[in-house]
């Protein structure tokens, strides 16, 4: 019985040791490979200077073309829109800009109906930040505030890579090891959409919340750290219901650039909330003329 107990304990320690080694190996690969995800791309700007950064949801990711802004203004920038981002995610990215000592002349934040949302987070951002949970207090606090299994994610070796294997597991590790490039760097974070669905069922909220705690945190953080912030609303198709919501939003944010009706041509929309590639190019040049030139 004694020998069996010793054998069992040895086996347990061996497995835990292997898990520790795998956890360290996977993390080091993500830290040191050529950026494949937008979060890795953000980290690559540590201790660098950049003219502007766009933050927001997919309505930024699919709408802002930094290459065109470079051609039009000569300014360098990146698109850090993450699909399904809420203001809590945007606040985290803004804090990481400061944490990574990225010097930026202007941060442009897209805001719309997400003003009404305080709960939830972007699944895409969650997966991309996961390998770097132990990197600093900002990444740790992001998981500490959102996830019930945060202790397991943070303390148990290799737990995160097993639980989220389809997103950050072996296939993605192999792609990082062989430096398989994505279009993230080439397009400076922009992701293009093509075609038209002509889905006109989109509707904005009828009422606007009194406040959003993360919006207040973004304002306070940018003021305290002397980060120039510009708020804007990207276009919706003209068929969107309750567009008066943006007028109510502008009452909350008087300096909001309202581009919600900047595009009237349905052929420039993938759907009522997202521009296709043609629309993104048109809107990017329009916004550059209004804000960045």
PDB file of C-alpha atoms in Angstrom, residues 146-263:
ATOM      1  CA  UNK A 146     -15.592  38.429 -15.873  1.00  0.00           C
ATOM      2  CA  UNK A 147     -15.090  34.700 -15.294  1.00  0.00           C
ATOM      3  CA  UNK A 148     -16.356  32.306 -12.640  1.00  0.00           C
ATOM      4  CA  UNK A 149     -13.442  29.899 -13.246  1.00  0.00           C
ATOM      5  CA  UNK A 150     -10.841  32.683 -13.085  1.00  0.00           C
ATOM      6  CA  UNK A 151      -8.882  30.930 -10.309  1.00  0.00           C
ATOM      7  CA  UNK A 152      -8.491  27.794 -12.389  1.00  0.00           C
ATOM      8  CA  UNK A 153      -7.546  29.840 -15.469  1.00  0.00           C
ATOM      9  CA  UNK A 154      -4.928  31.779 -13.560  1.00  0.00           C
ATOM     10  CA  UNK A 155      -3.449  29.185 -11.181  1.00  0.00           C
ATOM     11  CA  UNK A 156      -3.933  25.720 -12.671  1.00  0.00           C
ATOM     12  CA  UNK A 157      -1.206  24.937 -15.251  1.00  0.00           C
ATOM     13  CA  UNK A 158      -2.390  24.392 -18.833  1.00  0.00           C
ATOM     14  CA  UNK A 159      -6.069  24.676 -17.819  1.00  0.00           C
ATOM     15  CA  UNK A 160      -6.719  27.577 -20.193  1.00  0.00           C
ATOM     16  CA  UNK A 161      -5.079  25.837 -23.152  1.00  0.00           C
ATOM     17  CA  UNK A 162      -7.138  22.692 -22.573  1.00  0.00           C
ATOM     18  CA  UNK A 163     -10.440  24.457 -21.920  1.00  0.00           C
ATOM     19  CA  UNK A 164     -10.067  26.768 -24.917  1.00  0.00           C
ATOM     20  CA  UNK A 165      -8.149  24.334 -27.094  1.00  0.00           C
ATOM     21  CA  UNK A 166     -10.170  25.074 -30.218  1.00  0.00           C
ATOM     22  CA  UNK A 167      -9.024  28.712 -30.081  1.00  0.00           C
ATOM     23  CA  UNK A 168      -5.554  28.704 -28.480  1.00  0.00           C
ATOM     24  CA  UNK A 169      -4.604  25.018 -28.536  1.00  0.00           C
ATOM     25  CA  UNK A 170      -2.273  22.927 -30.665  1.00  0.00           C
ATOM     26  CA  UNK A 171      -3.429  24.111 -34.104  1.00  0.00           C
ATOM     27  CA  UNK A 172      -2.859  27.778 -33.251  1.00  0.00           C
ATOM     28  CA  UNK A 173       0.409  27.024 -31.460  1.00  0.00           C
ATOM     29  CA  UNK A 174       1.681  25.205 -34.562  1.00  0.00           C
ATOM     30  CA  UNK A 175       0.701  28.167 -36.753  1.00  0.00           C
ATOM     31  CA  UNK A 176       2.632  30.466 -34.413  1.00  0.00           C
ATOM     32  CA  UNK A 177       5.661  28.163 -34.382  1.00  0.00           C
ATOM     33  CA  UNK A 178       5.970  28.140 -38.160  1.00  0.00           C
ATOM     34  CA  UNK A 179       5.297  31.905 -38.293  1.00  0.00           C
ATOM     35  CA  UNK A 180       2.225  31.433 -40.439  1.00  0.00           C
ATOM     36  CA  UNK A 181       1.144  34.971 -41.178  1.00  0.00           C
ATOM     37  CA  UNK A 182      -2.358  36.341 -40.956  1.00  0.00           C
ATOM     38  CA  UNK A 183      -3.484  39.595 -42.577  1.00  0.00           C
ATOM     39  CA  UNK A 184      -3.560  41.411 -39.237  1.00  0.00           C
ATOM     40  CA  UNK A 185      -0.251  43.213 -39.755  1.00  0.00           C
ATOM     41  CA  UNK A 186      -0.667  43.674 -43.500  1.00  0.00           C
ATOM     42  CA  UNK A 187      -4.043  45.410 -43.007  1.00  0.00           C
ATOM     43  CA  UNK A 188      -3.159  47.126 -39.698  1.00  0.00           C
ATOM     44  CA  UNK A 189      -6.055  45.361 -37.972  1.00  0.00           C
ATOM     45  CA  UNK A 190      -8.729  46.010 -40.612  1.00  0.00           C
ATOM     46  CA  UNK A 191     -10.925  43.056 -41.628  1.00  0.00           C
ATOM     47  CA  UNK A 192     -12.893  43.521 -44.844  1.00  0.00           C
ATOM     48  CA  UNK A 193     -16.392  42.273 -45.588  1.00  0.00           C
ATOM     49  CA  UNK A 194     -17.803  41.705 -49.054  1.00  0.00           C
ATOM     50  CA  UNK A 195     -21.252  41.491 -50.591  1.00  0.00           C
ATOM     51  CA  UNK A 196     -24.674  42.701 -49.480  1.00  0.00           C
ATOM     52  CA  UNK A 197     -27.224  40.851 -47.404  1.00  0.00           C
ATOM     53  CA  UNK A 198     -29.769  43.699 -47.556  1.00  0.00           C
ATOM     54  CA  UNK A 199     -30.999  42.657 -44.127  1.00  0.00           C
ATOM     55  CA  UNK A 200     -32.992  45.653 -42.912  1.00  0.00           C
ATOM     56  CA  UNK A 201     -34.189  44.259 -39.581  1.00  0.00           C
ATOM     57  CA  UNK A 202     -31.694  46.224 -37.494  1.00  0.00           C
ATOM     58  CA  UNK A 203     -33.081  48.259 -34.618  1.00  0.00           C
ATOM     59  CA  UNK A 204     -31.431  50.481 -32.023  1.00  0.00           C
ATOM     60  CA  UNK A 205     -32.751  50.727 -28.442  1.00  0.00           C
ATOM     61  CA  UNK A 206     -35.759  52.947 -27.913  1.00  0.00           C
ATOM     62  CA  UNK A 207     -34.331  54.457 -24.731  1.00  0.00           C
ATOM     63  CA  UNK A 208     -30.836  55.291 -23.521  1.00  0.00           C
ATOM     64  CA  UNK A 209     -29.442  54.455 -20.101  1.00  0.00           C
ATOM     65  CA  UNK A 210     -28.690  57.261 -17.692  1.00  0.00           C
ATOM     66  CA  UNK A 211     -25.002  56.328 -17.646  1.00  0.00           C
ATOM     67  CA  UNK A 212     -22.459  53.597 -18.300  1.00  0.00           C
ATOM     68  CA  UNK A 213     -19.810  53.024 -15.639  1.00  0.00           C
ATOM     69  CA  UNK A 214     -17.213  51.947 -18.200  1.00  0.00           C
ATOM     70  CA  UNK A 215     -17.774  55.043 -20.292  1.00  0.00           C
ATOM     71  CA  UNK A 216     -17.126  57.106 -17.168  1.00  0.00           C
ATOM     72  CA  UNK A 217     -13.994  55.046 -16.462  1.00  0.00           C
ATOM     73  CA  UNK A 218     -12.737  55.614 -20.026  1.00  0.00           C
ATOM     74  CA  UNK A 219     -13.236  59.369 -19.674  1.00  0.00           C
ATOM     75  CA  UNK A 220     -11.557  59.488 -16.272  1.00  0.00           C
ATOM     76  CA  UNK A 221      -8.643  57.277 -17.341  1.00  0.00           C
ATOM     77  CA  UNK A 222      -7.947  59.284 -20.506  1.00  0.00           C
ATOM     78  CA  UNK A 223      -8.024  62.574 -18.579  1.00  0.00           C
ATOM     79  CA  UNK A 224      -5.762  61.295 -15.808  1.00  0.00           C
ATOM     80  CA  UNK A 225      -3.223  59.894 -18.275  1.00  0.00           C
ATOM     81  CA  UNK A 226      -3.431  62.751 -20.781  1.00  0.00           C
ATOM     82  CA  UNK A 227      -4.646  60.511 -23.628  1.00  0.00           C
ATOM     83  CA  UNK A 228      -6.615  62.510 -26.243  1.00  0.00           C
ATOM     84  CA  UNK A 229      -9.919  60.720 -26.894  1.00  0.00           C
ATOM     85  CA  UNK A 230     -12.352  61.217 -29.779  1.00  0.00           C
ATOM     86  CA  UNK A 231     -15.767  59.511 -29.749  1.00  0.00           C
ATOM     87  CA  UNK A 232     -17.574  58.778 -32.999  1.00  0.00           C
ATOM     88  CA  UNK A 233     -20.494  56.718 -34.272  1.00  0.00           C
ATOM     89  CA  UNK A 234     -19.993  54.715 -37.474  1.00  0.00           C
ATOM     90  CA  UNK A 235     -22.714  54.540 -40.158  1.00  0.00           C
ATOM     91  CA  UNK A 236     -25.926  52.551 -39.944  1.00  0.00           C
ATOM     92  CA  UNK A 237     -28.027  51.846 -43.002  1.00  0.00           C
ATOM     93  CA  UNK A 238     -30.920  54.255 -43.533  1.00  0.00           C
ATOM     94  CA  UNK A 239     -33.459  51.512 -42.774  1.00  0.00           C
ATOM     95  CA  UNK A 240     -32.279  51.130 -39.161  1.00  0.00           C
ATOM     96  CA  UNK A 241     -35.107  51.642 -36.706  1.00  0.00           C
ATOM     97  CA  UNK A 242     -34.900  54.038 -33.738  1.00  0.00           C
ATOM     98  CA  UNK A 243     -31.996  56.033 -35.155  1.00  0.00           C
ATOM     99  CA  UNK A 244     -33.053  58.787 -32.754  1.00  0.00           C
ATOM    100  CA  UNK A 245     -31.040  56.813 -30.216  1.00  0.00           C
ATOM    101  CA  UNK A 246     -27.883  58.438 -31.620  1.00  0.00           C
ATOM    102  CA  UNK A 247     -29.344  61.886 -30.990  1.00  0.00           C
ATOM    103  CA  UNK A 248     -29.932  60.866 -27.380  1.00  0.00           C
ATOM    104  CA  UNK A 249     -26.374  59.541 -27.249  1.00  0.00           C
ATOM    105  CA  UNK A 250     -25.045  62.875 -28.487  1.00  0.00           C
ATOM    106  CA  UNK A 251     -26.832  64.558 -25.591  1.00  0.00           C
ATOM    107  CA  UNK A 252     -24.784  62.329 -23.287  1.00  0.00           C
ATOM    108  CA  UNK A 253     -21.590  62.909 -25.308  1.00  0.00           C
ATOM    109  CA  UNK A 254     -21.798  66.453 -26.765  1.00  0.00           C
ATOM    110  CA  UNK A 255     -18.463  66.108 -28.599  1.00  0.00           C
ATOM    111  CA  UNK A 256     -19.527  62.862 -30.325  1.00  0.00           C
ATOM    112  CA  UNK A 257     -18.892  62.794 -34.084  1.00  0.00           C
ATOM    113  CA  UNK A 258     -22.178  61.475 -35.438  1.00  0.00           C
ATOM    114  CA  UNK A 259     -21.530  59.621 -38.700  1.00  0.00           C
ATOM    115  CA  UNK A 260     -24.551  57.350 -38.259  1.00  0.00           C
ATOM    116  CA  UNK A 261     -26.162  58.622 -41.481  1.00  0.00           C
ATOM    117  CA  UNK A 262     -22.973  59.426 -43.410  1.00  0.00           C
ATOM    118  CA  UNK A 263     -23.701  56.719 -46.011  1.00  0.00           C
TER     119      UNK A 263
END
